[in-house]
Coordinates of C-alpha atoms in Angstrom, one line a residue:
X26 CA 146.8 116.0 47.9
X27 CA 143.6 116.4 49.4
X28 CA 140.9 113.7 49.0
X29 CA 143.6 111.7 46.9
X30 CA 143.0 108.4 49.1
X31 CA 146.0 108.6 51.2
X32 CA 143.8 107.6 54.4
X33 CA 142.1 105.6 52.6
X34 CA 145.4 103.6 51.0
X35 CA 146.5 102.9 55.6
X36 CA 143.6 101.8 56.1
X37 CA 143.3 99.0 53.3
X38 CA 147.1 97.8 55.1
X39 CA 145.3 97.5 58.1
X40 CA 142.4 95.8 56.8
X41 CA 145.0 92.7 55.1
X42 CA 147.0 92.6 58.5
X43 CA 143.7 92.3 59.8
X44 CA 144.9 95.3 62.7
X45 CA 142.1 97.5 63.2
X46 CA 141.6 99.6 65.5
X47 CA 140.4 98.4 69.1
X48 CA 138.9 102.1 69.5
X49 CA 135.0 101.8 68.5
X50 CA 134.8 105.2 67.1
X51 CA 137.7 104.5 65.1
X52 CA 136.8 101.1 63.9
X53 CA 132.6 101.9 62.7
X54 CA 135.2 105.2 60.6
X55 CA 136.9 102.0 59.5
X56 CA 134.9 99.9 58.4
X57 CA 132.5 102.6 57.1
X58 CA 136.1 102.9 54.2
X59 CA 136.5 99.2 54.0
X60 CA 133.0 98.7 52.9
X61 CA 132.5 101.6 50.5
X62 CA 135.7 101.2 48.9
X63 CA 135.7 97.0 48.4
X64 CA 131.9 95.8 48.9
X65 CA 131.5 92.2 49.2
X66 CA 133.9 90.0 48.2
X67 CA 136.4 92.6 47.6
X68 CA 140.0 91.7 47.6
X69 CA 143.4 93.8 49.2
X70 CA 147.2 92.4 48.2
X71 CA 150.2 93.4 50.5
X72 CA 153.8 92.1 49.7
X73 CA 155.9 92.6 52.0
X74 CA 160.2 91.9 53.3
X75 CA 159.9 90.1 56.8
X76 CA 162.7 90.7 58.8
X77 CA 165.0 88.2 57.6
X78 CA 164.9 89.2 54.1
X79 CA 162.1 87.3 52.7
X80 CA 159.3 88.5 50.4
X81 CA 156.2 87.4 51.8
X82 CA 152.4 88.0 49.9
X83 CA 149.2 88.2 52.2
X84 CA 146.1 88.9 50.5
X85 CA 142.5 89.3 52.1
X86 CA 138.7 88.9 51.2
X87 CA 136.4 92.0 52.5
X88 CA 133.5 89.2 54.0
X89 CA 131.7 90.5 57.1
X90 CA 129.5 86.9 56.5
X91 CA 131.8 84.9 56.6
X92 CA 134.1 84.3 60.5
X93 CA 137.0 84.2 59.1
X94 CA 138.9 86.9 57.2
X95 CA 141.7 84.4 55.8
X96 CA 141.7 81.9 53.8
X97 CA 143.5 79.5 55.3
X98 CA 145.7 79.5 58.8
X99 CA 149.1 80.5 56.8
X100 CA 147.6 83.9 55.7
X101 CA 146.4 84.5 59.4
X102 CA 149.4 83.4 60.7
X103 CA 150.8 86.1 58.8
X104 CA 149.0 88.6 59.4
X105 CA 149.3 87.7 63.0
X106 CA 152.9 87.9 63.3
X107 CA 153.7 91.0 61.4
X108 CA 154.3 94.1 64.0
X109 CA 153.0 97.1 62.8
X110 CA 152.0 99.9 64.7
X111 CA 148.8 102.2 62.4
X112 CA 147.5 105.0 63.4
X113 CA 145.1 107.2 61.8
X114 CA 143.4 110.8 62.2
X115 CA 142.3 111.0 65.4
X116 CA 143.5 107.9 66.5
X117 CA 146.4 109.5 68.4
X118 CA 143.6 111.8 70.2
X119 CA 141.5 108.9 71.4
X120 CA 145.0 107.4 72.7
X121 CA 146.2 110.5 74.7
X122 CA 142.1 110.9 76.5
X123 CA 141.5 107.3 77.4
X124 CA 144.4 105.1 80.3
X125 CA 143.1 101.9 79.0
X126 CA 143.5 103.2 75.7
X127 CA 146.9 104.5 76.8
X128 CA 148.4 100.8 78.5
X129 CA 147.3 98.9 74.8
X130 CA 150.1 101.3 73.1
X131 CA 152.2 101.1 75.0
X132 CA 151.9 97.5 75.4
X133 CA 152.5 97.9 70.8
X134 CA 156.1 98.3 72.5
X135 CA 157.2 94.7 73.4
X136 CA 155.9 91.0 73.2
X137 CA 153.0 91.4 75.0
X138 CA 151.3 88.1 73.8
X139 CA 153.1 86.2 75.4
X140 CA 152.3 87.0 78.8
X141 CA 148.9 87.6 77.0
X142 CA 149.4 83.8 76.4
X143 CA 150.5 83.2 79.2
X144 CA 147.5 84.4 81.5
X145 CA 144.8 82.9 78.8
X146 CA 146.4 79.7 79.4
X147 CA 146.2 79.3 83.1
X148 CA 142.8 80.9 83.1
X149 CA 141.7 77.9 81.1
X150 CA 142.9 75.4 83.0
X151 CA 141.1 77.7 86.1
X152 CA 137.8 76.8 84.2
X153 CA 137.4 72.8 85.0
X154 CA 139.5 74.3 88.5
X155 CA 136.3 75.9 89.5
X156 CA 134.0 73.9 88.1
X157 CA 135.6 70.9 90.2
X158 CA 136.2 73.0 93.4
X159 CA 132.0 74.8 92.3
X160 CA 131.4 70.4 92.4
X161 CA 132.9 69.8 95.5
X162 CA 130.8 73.3 97.8
X163 CA 128.3 72.4 96.1
X164 CA 128.6 68.3 97.3
X165 CA 129.0 70.4 100.9
X166 CA 126.1 72.5 101.1
X167 CA 124.0 69.0 100.3
X168 CA 126.2 67.3 102.6
X169 CA 124.9 69.4 105.3
X170 CA 121.8 68.9 104.6
X171 CA 121.6 64.7 104.2
X172 CA 123.4 64.5 107.1
X173 CA 120.2 66.2 108.9
X174 CA 117.9 63.4 106.6
X175 CA 119.6 61.0 107.7
X176 CA 120.0 62.0 111.3
X177 CA 116.2 62.6 111.5
X178 CA 115.6 58.9 110.4
X179 CA 117.7 57.6 112.9
X180 CA 115.3 59.5 115.1
X181 CA 112.2 57.6 113.4
X182 CA 113.5 54.6 113.7
X183 CA 114.7 54.4 117.2
X184 CA 111.1 55.7 118.1
X185 CA 109.5 52.7 115.8
X186 CA 112.5 50.3 116.9
X187 CA 110.8 50.8 120.5
X188 CA 107.0 50.5 120.1
X189 CA 107.9 46.8 118.0
X190 CA 110.6 45.7 121.4
X191 CA 109.6 42.5 121.6
X192 CA 112.3 39.4 120.9
X193 CA 111.9 38.6 117.9
X194 CA 112.3 41.0 116.5
X195 CA 115.3 42.6 118.6
X196 CA 116.9 39.1 117.0
X197 CA 115.0 39.9 113.7
X198 CA 117.1 43.7 113.6
X199 CA 120.4 42.1 114.9
X200 CA 120.0 40.0 111.7
X201 CA 119.6 43.2 109.6
X202 CA 122.8 44.8 110.7
X203 CA 124.3 41.8 110.2
X204 CA 122.8 41.7 105.9
X205 CA 123.9 45.6 105.3
X206 CA 127.0 45.1 107.4
X207 CA 127.6 42.9 104.9
X208 CA 126.5 44.2 101.9
X209 CA 128.4 47.4 102.7
X210 CA 131.6 44.9 102.5
X211 CA 130.8 43.4 98.9
X212 CA 129.7 47.8 98.1
X213 CA 133.8 48.4 99.0
X214 CA 135.2 46.1 97.3
X215 CA 132.8 46.7 93.7
X216 CA 134.4 50.0 94.1
X217 CA 137.8 49.2 94.4
X218 CA 136.8 47.7 91.1
X219 CA 135.8 50.4 89.3
X220 CA 138.7 52.5 90.8
X221 CA 140.9 51.0 89.4
X222 CA 139.2 49.3 86.2
X223 CA 139.1 53.4 85.6
X224 CA 142.8 54.2 86.4
X225 CA 144.1 51.2 83.9
X226 CA 141.7 52.7 81.1
X227 CA 143.6 56.1 81.9
X228 CA 147.3 54.0 81.9
X229 CA 146.0 52.2 78.4
X230 CA 144.7 55.7 77.5
X231 CA 148.0 58.1 78.1
X232 CA 150.8 58.5 75.6
X233 CA 153.9 59.5 76.1
X234 CA 155.7 62.7 75.0
X235 CA 155.6 63.9 71.7
X236 CA 158.2 64.9 70.0
X237 CA 159.9 65.3 66.4
X238 CA 163.2 64.9 63.9
X239 CA 166.1 65.7 65.7
X240 CA 164.6 65.7 68.8
X241 CA 163.2 62.5 69.0
X242 CA 166.4 60.6 68.2
X243 CA 168.9 61.8 70.8
X244 CA 169.8 59.6 73.0
X245 CA 169.0 61.1 76.4
X246 CA 165.2 61.3 74.9
X247 CA 165.4 58.2 74.3
X248 CA 166.6 56.2 76.6
X249 CA 164.2 58.0 79.1
X250 CA 161.5 57.2 76.4
X251 CA 162.6 53.5 77.3
X252 CA 162.2 53.8 81.3
X253 CA 158.8 55.7 80.4
X254 CA 157.5 52.5 78.6
X255 CA 159.1 50.4 81.2
X256 CA 157.9 51.9 84.0
X257 CA 154.2 52.1 81.9
X258 CA 154.7 48.1 81.6
X259 CA 155.3 47.3 85.4
X260 CA 152.5 49.5 86.7
X261 CA 149.7 47.6 84.1
X262 CA 151.2 44.4 84.6
X263 CA 150.8 44.6 88.9
X264 CA 147.3 46.7 87.8
X265 CA 146.0 43.3 86.2
X266 CA 147.3 41.5 88.9
X267 CA 145.6 43.8 91.4
X268 CA 142.5 43.1 89.2
X269 CA 143.1 39.4 89.9
X270 CA 143.3 39.7 93.6
X271 CA 139.9 41.4 93.5
X272 CA 137.6 39.5 90.8
X273 CA 138.9 36.2 93.5
X274 CA 138.4 37.8 97.1
X275 CA 134.9 39.7 95.3
X276 CA 134.6 35.9 94.7
X277 CA 135.0 34.3 97.7
X278 CA 132.5 37.6 99.5
X279 CA 129.7 37.1 97.5
X280 CA 130.0 32.9 97.9
X281 CA 130.3 34.7 102.2
X282 CA 127.3 37.0 101.3
X283 CA 125.2 33.8 99.4
X284 CA 125.4 31.2 103.1
X285 CA 123.5 33.9 104.8
X286 CA 121.0 34.8 102.8
X287 CA 120.0 31.3 103.2
X288 CA 119.6 31.3 106.6
X289 CA 118.6 35.0 106.9
X290 CA 115.8 34.1 104.2
X291 CA 114.5 31.3 106.4
X292 CA 114.6 34.2 109.6
X293 CA 112.8 36.8 107.4
X294 CA 109.6 34.7 106.9
X295 CA 109.3 33.5 110.9
X296 CA 109.6 37.4 111.6
X297 CA 107.1 38.3 108.5
X298 CA 104.7 36.0 110.6
X299 CA 105.4 37.2 113.3
X300 CA 104.2 40.2 112.3
X301 CA 101.4 39.1 110.3
X302 CA 99.9 37.1 113.8
X303 CA 101.0 40.3 115.7
X304 CA 97.7 42.9 114.0
X305 CA 97.7 45.8 112.3
X306 CA 99.2 47.7 114.3
X307 CA 102.8 46.3 113.8
X308 CA 102.4 45.7 110.2
X309 CA 101.9 49.3 109.2
X310 CA 104.3 49.9 111.5
X311 CA 106.7 47.7 110.1
X312 CA 106.3 48.9 107.3
X313 CA 106.6 52.0 107.7
X314 CA 110.2 51.0 109.0
X315 CA 111.3 48.7 106.5
X316 CA 110.6 52.4 104.1
X317 CA 112.7 54.5 106.5
X318 CA 115.4 52.0 106.6
X319 CA 115.6 52.0 102.3
X320 CA 115.2 55.4 102.7
X321 CA 117.6 55.5 104.6
X322 CA 119.9 53.5 102.3
X323 CA 119.6 55.8 100.0
X324 CA 120.7 59.0 101.9
X325 CA 123.6 57.1 102.7
X326 CA 124.1 56.0 99.4
X327 CA 123.9 60.1 98.6
X328 CA 126.2 61.0 101.5
X329 CA 129.0 58.6 100.4
X330 CA 129.7 60.3 96.8
X331 CA 129.3 63.9 98.0
X332 CA 131.8 62.8 100.7
X333 CA 133.6 61.8 97.5
X334 CA 133.0 65.1 96.5
X335 CA 134.5 67.0 99.1
X336 CA 137.3 64.4 100.1
X337 CA 139.2 66.2 96.8
X338 CA 137.7 69.9 97.9
X339 CA 141.3 70.7 100.0
X340 CA 143.3 69.3 97.2
X341 CA 141.2 71.8 94.4
X342 CA 142.0 74.5 96.9
X343 CA 145.6 73.4 96.8
X344 CA 145.6 73.4 92.8
X345 CA 143.6 76.6 92.2
X346 CA 145.8 78.8 94.9
X347 CA 148.7 77.3 93.1
X348 CA 147.7 77.8 90.4
X349 CA 146.0 81.4 90.7
X350 CA 149.4 82.6 92.4
X351 CA 151.6 81.8 89.5
X352 CA 148.5 83.8 87.5
X353 CA 149.3 87.0 89.9
X354 CA 153.0 86.1 88.9
X355 CA 152.7 86.3 84.9
X356 CA 150.6 90.1 85.9
X357 CA 152.9 91.5 88.7
X358 CA 156.1 90.2 85.3
X359 CA 153.4 92.1 83.0
X360 CA 154.0 94.8 84.8
X361 CA 157.4 95.1 85.4
X362 CA 158.3 94.9 81.3
X363 CA 155.6 97.7 81.1
X364 CA 157.6 99.7 83.7
X365 CA 160.5 99.1 82.1
X366 CA 158.9 100.7 78.2
X367 CA 157.5 103.4 80.8
X368 CA 161.5 103.7 81.9
X369 CA 163.0 104.4 78.0
X370 CA 159.9 105.7 77.0
X371 CA 160.4 108.5 80.0
X372 CA 164.2 109.2 79.0
X373 CA 164.1 108.9 75.4
X374 CA 161.7 112.4 75.5
X375 CA 164.8 114.1 76.6
X376 CA 162.6 115.2 79.9
X377 CA 159.5 116.5 77.5
X378 CA 158.8 113.7 78.9
X379 CA 157.5 112.0 83.1
X380 CA 155.8 108.4 82.6
X381 CA 155.5 106.0 85.1
X382 CA 152.9 103.0 85.7
X383 CA 150.5 102.4 88.8
X384 CA 150.8 98.1 89.0
X385 CA 146.7 96.9 90.3
X386 CA 145.4 99.3 90.7
X387 CA 142.7 100.3 88.8
X388 CA 139.6 98.1 89.7
X389 CA 136.4 99.3 87.2
X390 CA 136.6 95.4 86.4
X391 CA 136.3 94.8 89.9
X392 CA 133.4 97.2 90.2
X393 CA 131.3 96.8 87.0
X394 CA 130.9 93.1 87.9
X395 CA 129.6 93.7 91.4
X396 CA 127.5 96.4 90.4
X397 CA 125.8 93.7 87.8
X398 CA 126.7 90.8 90.4
X399 CA 124.1 92.6 93.1
X400 CA 121.2 93.6 91.1
X401 CA 118.4 93.0 92.6
X402 CA 119.9 92.7 96.1
X403 CA 119.1 96.7 97.3
X404 CA 122.9 97.2 98.6
X405 CA 124.8 100.3 97.3
X406 CA 126.7 101.5 94.9
X407 CA 128.8 103.7 97.8
X408 CA 129.3 99.9 99.9
X409 CA 130.3 98.0 96.0
X410 CA 132.2 101.2 95.9
X411 CA 134.4 100.8 99.4
X412 CA 134.4 96.6 98.6
X413 CA 136.7 97.6 95.6
X414 CA 138.9 100.3 96.8
X415 CA 139.6 98.1 99.7
X416 CA 139.6 94.6 99.0
X417 CA 140.8 92.9 96.2
X418 CA 138.1 90.0 94.6
X419 CA 140.9 87.1 95.0
X420 CA 140.4 87.9 99.4
X421 CA 136.3 88.9 99.0
X422 CA 135.4 85.4 97.7
X423 CA 137.3 84.4 99.6
X424 CA 135.6 86.2 103.0
X425 CA 132.8 84.9 100.8
X426 CA 133.1 81.3 101.4
X427 CA 134.0 81.1 104.9
X428 CA 130.7 83.0 105.5
X429 CA 129.2 80.1 102.7
X430 CA 131.0 77.2 105.4
X431 CA 129.8 77.8 108.9
X432 CA 127.2 80.2 108.3
X433 CA 128.5 82.1 110.7
X434 CA 128.4 86.2 110.9
X435 CA 131.3 86.4 112.8
X436 CA 133.2 85.2 109.7
X437 CA 132.7 88.7 107.9
X438 CA 133.9 90.8 110.3
X439 CA 137.8 90.9 109.4
X440 CA 135.1 92.5 105.7
X441 CA 133.5 95.2 107.3
X442 CA 136.5 96.4 109.3
X443 CA 138.5 96.7 105.8
X444 CA 135.4 98.5 104.3
X445 CA 133.9 100.3 107.4
X446 CA 130.8 98.9 105.8
X447 CA 128.4 97.0 108.6
X448 CA 128.4 93.0 108.6
X449 CA 124.0 93.1 108.7
X450 CA 124.3 94.8 105.4
X451 CA 127.8 92.7 104.4
X452 CA 125.5 89.7 105.5
X453 CA 122.3 90.4 103.1
X454 CA 124.8 90.7 100.3
X455 CA 127.0 86.7 101.0
X456 CA 123.4 85.3 101.5
X457 CA 122.2 86.8 98.1
X458 CA 125.4 86.3 95.7
X459 CA 125.7 83.1 97.5
X460 CA 121.7 82.5 96.5
X461 CA 121.7 84.2 93.9
X462 CA 125.2 83.6 91.6
X463 CA 126.8 80.2 90.6
X464 CA 129.9 79.2 92.8
X465 CA 131.6 79.1 89.1
X466 CA 130.9 82.5 88.3
X467 CA 132.0 83.7 91.8
X468 CA 135.2 82.0 91.4
X469 CA 136.2 83.3 88.6
X470 CA 135.3 87.3 90.1
X471 CA 138.9 85.9 91.8
X472 CA 140.8 86.1 88.6
X473 CA 138.9 87.5 85.8
X474 CA 138.3 91.0 87.6
X475 CA 142.1 91.1 88.8
X476 CA 143.4 94.9 89.3
X477 CA 144.8 97.0 86.2
X478 CA 148.1 98.4 85.5
X479 CA 147.0 102.3 84.8
X480 CA 149.9 104.6 83.1
X481 CA 150.5 108.4 84.5
X482 CA 151.8 110.4 81.5
X483 CA 152.1 114.1 82.4
X484 CA 153.7 116.7 79.5
X485 CA 156.3 119.5 80.8
X486 CA 154.9 122.8 80.1
X487 CA 157.2 126.2 79.0
X488 CA 157.5 126.6 82.4
X489 CA 159.1 123.8 82.8
X490 CA 156.7 122.2 85.6
X491 CA 155.5 119.0 84.4
X492 CA 151.1 118.2 83.4
X493 CA 148.8 115.2 83.8
X494 CA 148.1 114.8 79.7
X495 CA 144.6 114.6 80.5
X496 CA 145.0 118.6 81.4
X497 CA 146.8 119.4 78.7
X498 CA 145.5 121.1 74.8
X499 CA 144.8 118.4 71.9
X500 CA 147.6 119.4 70.7
X501 CA 150.0 118.8 73.7
X502 CA 148.1 115.2 74.3
X503 CA 149.5 114.1 70.5
X504 CA 152.9 115.2 70.8
X505 CA 153.1 113.4 73.9
X506 CA 152.4 110.3 72.7
X507 CA 153.9 110.9 69.1
X508 CA 157.3 111.1 71.5
X509 CA 156.5 107.1 73.1
X510 CA 155.4 105.9 69.3
X511 CA 158.9 107.4 68.1
X512 CA 160.8 106.8 71.2
X513 CA 161.7 102.5 70.9
X514 CA 161.5 100.0 68.9
X515 CA 161.9 98.6 65.6
X516 CA 159.0 97.6 63.7
X517 CA 157.2 99.8 60.9
X518 CA 155.2 102.7 62.2
X519 CA 151.8 104.3 60.0
X520 CA 150.6 107.0 60.7
X521 CA 148.0 109.2 59.0
X522 CA 148.6 112.4 59.1
X523 CA 150.8 112.7 62.0
X524 CA 150.4 116.6 62.2
X525 CA 146.6 117.2 62.3
X526 CA 147.0 118.0 66.0
X527 CA 150.5 118.6 66.5
X528 CA 152.1 122.5 67.9
X529 CA 154.0 123.3 64.6
X530 CA 157.0 124.1 66.8
X531 CA 157.1 121.1 68.4
X532 CA 157.4 119.5 64.0
X533 CA 161.2 119.3 64.4
X534 CA 162.5 118.8 67.4
X535 CA 160.2 116.3 68.5
X536 CA 159.9 114.3 65.0
X537 CA 161.6 115.2 62.4
X538 CA 164.5 115.0 65.1
X539 CA 163.5 111.8 65.7
X540 CA 162.6 110.4 62.4
X541 CA 166.2 111.6 61.4
X542 CA 168.1 109.1 64.2
X543 CA 165.5 106.3 63.9
X544 CA 164.7 106.1 60.6
X545 CA 168.4 103.3 60.5
X546 CA 167.0 100.8 62.3
X547 CA 162.4 100.7 60.8
X548 CA 160.7 101.8 58.6
X549 CA 158.2 104.8 59.0
X550 CA 155.5 105.4 57.0
X551 CA 153.6 109.5 57.0
X552 CA 150.5 110.9 54.4
X553 CA 151.3 114.4 55.1
X554 CA 151.0 117.7 54.5
X555 CA 153.3 119.4 55.4
X556 CA 156.8 120.2 54.7
X557 CA 158.5 120.3 58.0
X558 CA 157.8 116.9 59.0
X559 CA 158.8 115.3 54.8
X560 CA 161.8 117.4 54.4
X561 CA 163.2 118.5 57.6
X562 CA 162.9 114.4 58.5
X563 CA 165.3 113.7 55.8
X564 CA 162.7 110.8 53.5
X565 CA 163.7 108.3 51.8
X566 CA 161.0 108.3 49.5
X567 CA 158.3 110.5 48.3
X568 CA 154.8 109.0 46.7
X569 CA 152.3 111.6 45.4
X570 CA 149.2 110.5 44.7
X571 CA 146.3 111.9 42.6
X572 CA 142.6 110.8 41.9
X573 CA 140.8 111.5 39.5
X574 CA 137.3 110.6 39.4
X575 CA 137.2 107.7 41.1
X576 CA 140.1 106.2 40.7
X577 CA 143.3 106.4 42.7
X578 CA 147.3 106.4 41.0
X579 CA 151.1 107.1 41.9
X580 CA 151.7 110.1 40.2
X581 CA 155.4 109.7 41.0
X582 CA 157.4 108.3 43.4
X583 CA 161.0 108.2 44.5
X584 CA 163.7 111.0 46.5
X585 CA 164.1 114.0 47.0
X586 CA 167.7 114.5 44.8
X587 CA 164.8 113.3 41.7
X588 CA 164.0 117.0 40.2
X589 CA 161.5 115.4 39.3
X590 CA 159.8 114.8 42.7
X591 CA 161.1 117.7 43.8
X592 CA 159.1 119.5 41.6
X593 CA 156.2 117.6 42.9
X594 CA 157.2 118.0 46.7
X595 CA 157.5 122.3 46.6
X596 CA 153.9 122.8 44.5
X597 CA 152.0 120.0 46.8
X598 CA 153.6 121.1 49.8
X599 CA 154.4 124.2 49.4
X600 CA 152.0 125.5 46.9
X601 CA 154.7 126.1 44.3
X602 CA 157.8 127.5 43.8
X603 CA 156.5 131.2 43.6
X604 CA 154.3 130.9 47.0
X605 CA 158.1 128.7 48.5
X606 CA 160.4 132.1 46.9
X607 CA 157.5 134.4 47.8
X608 CA 158.2 132.7 51.6
X609 CA 161.2 133.0 51.5
X610 CA 161.3 137.0 50.5
X611 CA 159.4 137.8 53.4
X612 CA 161.0 136.1 55.9
X613 CA 164.3 137.0 54.6
X614 CA 167.4 135.9 54.1
X615 CA 170.2 138.4 56.3
X616 CA 167.2 137.3 59.4
X617 CA 167.7 133.9 58.2
X618 CA 171.9 133.4 58.2
X619 CA 171.5 135.9 61.5
X620 CA 169.7 133.4 63.4

């Protein structure tokens, strides 16, 4: 009956299984009902049999302040792994009116979690590669600036050298060069030692793949474990030997430097005495020269570190490209699975629907992100539209980074040709993005703004033509989506009053006939006031619910051959025996028997 709590029961089941709608309006209505009924700390317990026939029990407490709605991970895992489709009142209409909702709806009919988990895992790996690649790009840009500073220092040192030109100075500068060369050699062997120690630490911390029984006892696995342990042992021995050799050779280099320093310090004192006796100008010039040399040494150290960072750019670039290609492959497989489902929906609709999927054609995410990023650039939305319609996010960022590497405007000509935008306008946008947006955020755009799939669902009209569901009536939209909902899958489906938006004439053909066939493979649960849906679908179990004050109860439950329940069904769905007989009389038995 009206107001007996049927819809609330559906919402309580959604709540305990953590299957709330992603549609904001439906979710707000759901939360309002749950909050009003349960209040804080109210509990819902649900029992169900899983596909293996095992009775499961799950309980959830209503506590908006708590991060996790479940008491433990076991309860959450039960909820997450239980496949079930809920459709609240008006939800089917919301799905029919929005392409993004339609895609989510199509996904519920196959194991979309497998694809989404793969995508999430690859994106997590890409985040680390993005960080390393961004570091390399920054180092590359800094390297160009440092190289200019080194060249400037060389020029200044060269000028001073000419001013200080005399035999004693020439002799001392050659000694300085030797001192610098010996220090570079020492620095090199120290770097070798540090790198080797890092690798040794990594080897020490490395662990062999670990497997549980019985796999760990498999002979092939155990033989491979022996091989891997032997390999690690040999590597450690060789590295320890190399470490000892580096330490011995480092000592020899230290001895060479020590002997040299004795000679060099004597010559250094002679040169300093010469400068003091040469007057104030030469003293000041020498101080300036030494400052420049010190500054240059710091720049060279920074340059070395930056070169090391940029050396990995090519390797990381290749790794990123391979990873992104793997991601795009998963997207393609994901789309293919959706296409397969669309074909099944169409085949199962008995000609009522045409269901297609346009792969990777929705650029809304790319558009939204670019519009957000370009704020303050004076770049027009129409120009962003031209980019999104003609260039993929992946290619756009590649063109952007190529221009950034050389600051050559001609490198934007390809982008200009594809988008029909002026090169100067693209330069302005590129300069803005590259100066205002972090590299990592730009790199993420390559894959996080990947174009989405767009479904195309057409419904057959009375004249035999097909029309997009966005252009048809609400009743026809709901009929189309319910045809899809009932055409595939073996998981339970729960719908709250599906007849509300349906054309009464479509209930038998599009719902009842499918339910009669499908009920042997899956469980259907409906709340309804429609006798055709309830009775003509060959329902196995009816549950009559009543409400008194603020408490609902089950008045009767059973099959239609139960005489008491049959009377309840007639009372609630037909208005009682008198009404039912009056309708039959009005229709006329003779007319019914003839047709």
